[in-house]
XYZ file of C-alpha atoms in Angstrom:
237
model
C 14.000 -28.700 11.685
C 16.586 -29.741 9.093
C 19.997 -30.798 10.384
C 22.798 -29.747 8.039
C 25.694 -32.210 7.854
C 29.245 -32.052 6.528
C 31.419 -35.111 5.794
C 35.211 -34.831 5.797
C 37.090 -38.013 4.865
C 39.913 -38.773 2.444
C 38.278 -42.080 1.428
C 35.531 -41.621 -1.202
C 33.990 -44.988 -0.298
C 33.663 -43.964 3.362
C 32.006 -40.690 2.319
C 29.494 -42.565 0.175
C 28.608 -44.989 2.974
C 27.798 -42.213 5.452
C 26.025 -40.130 2.828
C 23.841 -43.053 1.745
C 22.920 -43.807 5.367
C 21.956 -40.194 6.037
C 19.709 -40.108 2.953
C 17.406 -42.517 4.811
C 17.124 -40.299 7.878
C 14.342 -37.715 8.024
C 15.377 -34.060 8.476
C 19.088 -34.810 8.016
C 20.858 -33.591 4.887
C 24.467 -33.774 3.730
C 25.198 -30.246 2.520
C 28.775 -30.840 1.359
C 31.593 -33.406 1.425
C 35.366 -32.901 1.380
C 38.284 -35.283 0.995
C 40.621 -32.561 2.253
C 40.349 -31.256 5.813
C 41.744 -27.834 4.881
C 38.890 -27.305 2.411
C 36.425 -28.442 5.061
C 37.886 -25.989 7.550
C 37.563 -23.092 5.106
C 33.979 -24.089 4.343
C 33.036 -24.024 8.035
C 34.321 -20.467 8.389
C 31.651 -19.198 5.995
C 28.753 -21.639 6.336
C 26.438 -22.771 9.136
C 26.721 -26.523 9.738
C 25.097 -28.471 12.559
C 27.154 -31.691 12.441
C 30.525 -32.720 11.006
C 31.314 -36.399 10.372
C 35.096 -36.390 10.558
C 37.844 -38.894 9.788
C 41.044 -38.869 11.879
C 43.803 -40.044 9.521
C 43.987 -37.425 6.788
C 46.888 -35.747 5.002
C 48.108 -32.224 5.799
C 45.724 -31.675 8.745
C 44.533 -34.698 10.708
C 41.194 -34.863 12.492
C 42.596 -34.140 15.966
C 44.300 -30.908 14.891
C 41.280 -30.043 12.754
C 39.115 -30.066 15.885
C 41.657 -28.055 17.874
C 41.685 -25.373 15.160
C 37.929 -24.727 15.404
C 36.905 -21.627 17.363
C 33.185 -22.442 17.528
C 32.852 -26.105 16.545
C 29.574 -27.660 15.442
C 28.672 -31.106 16.752
C 31.443 -33.560 15.894
C 31.139 -37.270 15.111
C 34.389 -39.140 14.468
C 34.402 -41.793 11.727
C 37.641 -43.770 11.891
C 39.005 -47.209 11.035
C 40.910 -47.147 14.331
C 39.626 -46.972 17.888
C 42.798 -45.810 19.663
C 41.932 -42.134 19.259
C 38.615 -42.379 21.109
C 39.796 -41.147 24.516
C 41.700 -38.205 23.052
C 38.773 -37.062 20.911
C 36.229 -37.332 23.740
C 38.404 -34.937 25.716
C 37.805 -32.538 22.809
C 34.024 -32.780 23.363
C 33.313 -35.091 20.431
C 29.706 -36.280 20.508
C 30.323 -39.819 19.230
C 33.047 -42.079 17.809
C 32.124 -44.479 15.000
C 34.523 -47.234 13.953
C 34.499 -48.217 10.267
C 32.876 -50.050 8.636
C 29.867 -48.071 9.860
C 26.568 -49.947 9.863
C 23.255 -48.115 9.709
C 22.072 -49.138 13.237
C 25.273 -47.751 14.762
C 24.904 -44.507 12.845
C 21.334 -44.186 14.148
C 22.662 -44.215 17.722
C 24.794 -41.212 16.790
C 21.789 -39.556 15.135
C 19.780 -39.953 18.347
C 22.582 -38.259 20.305
C 22.624 -35.436 17.767
C 18.871 -34.907 18.005
C 19.018 -34.844 21.799
C 21.886 -32.357 21.884
C 20.287 -30.047 19.311
C 16.965 -30.170 21.132
C 18.598 -29.110 24.381
C 20.589 -26.384 22.614
C 17.671 -24.824 20.759
C 15.283 -24.794 23.696
C 16.825 -21.986 25.712
C 14.608 -21.383 28.774
C 13.061 -18.026 29.518
C 14.862 -15.928 32.083
C 12.863 -15.867 35.288
C 12.604 -12.074 35.372
C 9.001 -11.238 36.146
C 9.391 -7.516 35.428
C 10.973 -7.803 31.984
C 11.448 -11.435 30.882
C 13.756 -12.245 27.987
C 15.028 -15.176 25.976
C 18.401 -15.871 24.376
C 18.365 -17.101 20.773
C 21.247 -18.296 18.609
C 21.338 -16.016 15.548
C 24.585 -17.290 14.017
C 27.443 -19.673 14.791
C 29.091 -17.307 17.264
C 26.363 -15.112 18.735
C 23.513 -15.502 21.219
C 21.095 -12.566 21.172
C 18.977 -11.466 24.132
C 15.416 -10.615 23.075
C 12.973 -9.066 25.538
C 9.536 -10.637 25.209
C 7.764 -7.291 25.396
C 9.586 -6.215 22.213
C 8.459 -9.172 20.065
C 5.864 -8.341 17.419
C 5.565 -11.366 15.113
C 7.418 -14.666 14.708
C 7.317 -15.834 11.089
C 8.098 -19.345 9.838
C 10.636 -19.682 7.007
C 10.631 -23.476 6.608
C 13.505 -24.627 8.867
C 14.138 -21.119 10.144
C 12.216 -18.342 11.888
C 12.222 -14.582 11.502
C 11.583 -12.839 14.803
C 10.270 -9.330 14.193
C 10.780 -7.045 17.186
C 10.542 -3.348 17.974
C 14.322 -3.088 17.735
C 15.184 -5.379 14.827
C 14.654 -8.633 12.935
C 16.501 -11.875 13.705
C 16.777 -15.203 11.874
C 17.143 -18.351 13.968
C 17.231 -22.094 13.246
C 14.030 -23.473 14.781
C 10.452 -24.411 14.013
C 7.470 -22.219 14.819
C 5.914 -24.921 17.008
C 9.062 -25.365 19.086
C 9.667 -21.653 19.578
C 6.030 -20.824 20.303
C 6.091 -23.537 22.970
C 8.777 -21.578 24.826
C 6.681 -18.409 25.039
C 4.039 -17.555 27.671
C 0.704 -18.747 26.298
C -1.158 -15.791 27.812
C 0.962 -13.296 25.842
C 1.446 -14.976 22.475
C -0.957 -16.496 19.994
C -0.440 -18.628 16.910
C -2.749 -17.336 14.182
C -1.495 -19.267 11.159
C 0.842 -22.162 10.368
C 3.366 -19.431 9.488
C 2.737 -16.813 12.223
C 2.746 -16.401 15.979
C 1.957 -12.902 17.229
C 2.200 -10.930 20.464
C -1.354 -10.276 21.607
C -0.618 -6.864 23.111
C 0.909 -5.662 19.818
C -2.328 -6.122 17.838
C -3.495 -2.763 16.468
C -6.641 -3.960 14.703
C -8.604 -7.038 13.653
C -10.519 -6.959 10.403
C -12.204 -9.989 8.874
C -9.629 -12.775 8.760
C -6.562 -10.598 9.293
C -4.671 -8.902 12.101
C -2.823 -5.608 11.828
C 0.453 -5.030 13.678
C 2.702 -2.010 13.106
C 0.974 -1.226 9.803
C 1.292 -4.766 8.400
C -1.526 -7.273 7.973
C -1.240 -10.976 8.813
C -3.829 -13.487 7.622
C -5.500 -15.700 10.223
C -5.529 -19.334 9.102
C -8.896 -21.025 8.722
C -8.146 -23.650 11.350
C -7.042 -20.951 13.821
C -9.725 -18.308 13.354
C -12.203 -19.429 16.057
C -9.540 -19.712 18.745
C -7.905 -16.436 17.687
C -11.126 -14.442 17.897
C -11.998 -16.000 21.257
C -8.576 -15.207 22.686
C -8.743 -11.632 21.424
C -12.194 -11.161 22.957
C -10.960 -12.543 26.260
C -8.005 -10.141 26.139
C -10.317 -7.157 25.733
C -11.380 -5.031 28.697
């Protein structure tokens, strides 16, 4: 899963240091950089960002007030030449505080914290409701959507995102197919392709190397076909 990063710092050299470090880290990408915190704030209102690397001392709007102005903040990592703001920023739920100059090993400690936090955030446990279990998924920066498992038809991989096709709608979430499939009951869901996981009880027909659900056909991957056919046979009366 790709982690989208934003850097906000009024020092071009500081931006380049962080950006160059992140280029060596798998699955992390700097989407945009700003030397002006106001521009960064406007960008966040219209774009999904996982992590912001933020300087404190900036003109017009400093880092502290920048954080306070966020309604639904992403993960925040402070990058400052001064350490006296650390206590105040931690009270604002900052994930880490890096003091310049920032060396690569120190940045990696922050990256590990980011990965841990995102892993815990994305893996929302199933509600223990035996009659009609459901799961909450984050579909945008501000909204968690409840999805009942008995309404899921197909989960489709879109690189770093998933499309969850249900009886009541389609939802895009930031996750991998392996991670999301691992949250679902194995007896009810089946991965049939590197790009598809399907609900077994929603299968209408099986023909050759494809499965039909709600009038649409989904190809069974070669490496999955033996397991898929065995599971379908076992599910039959």
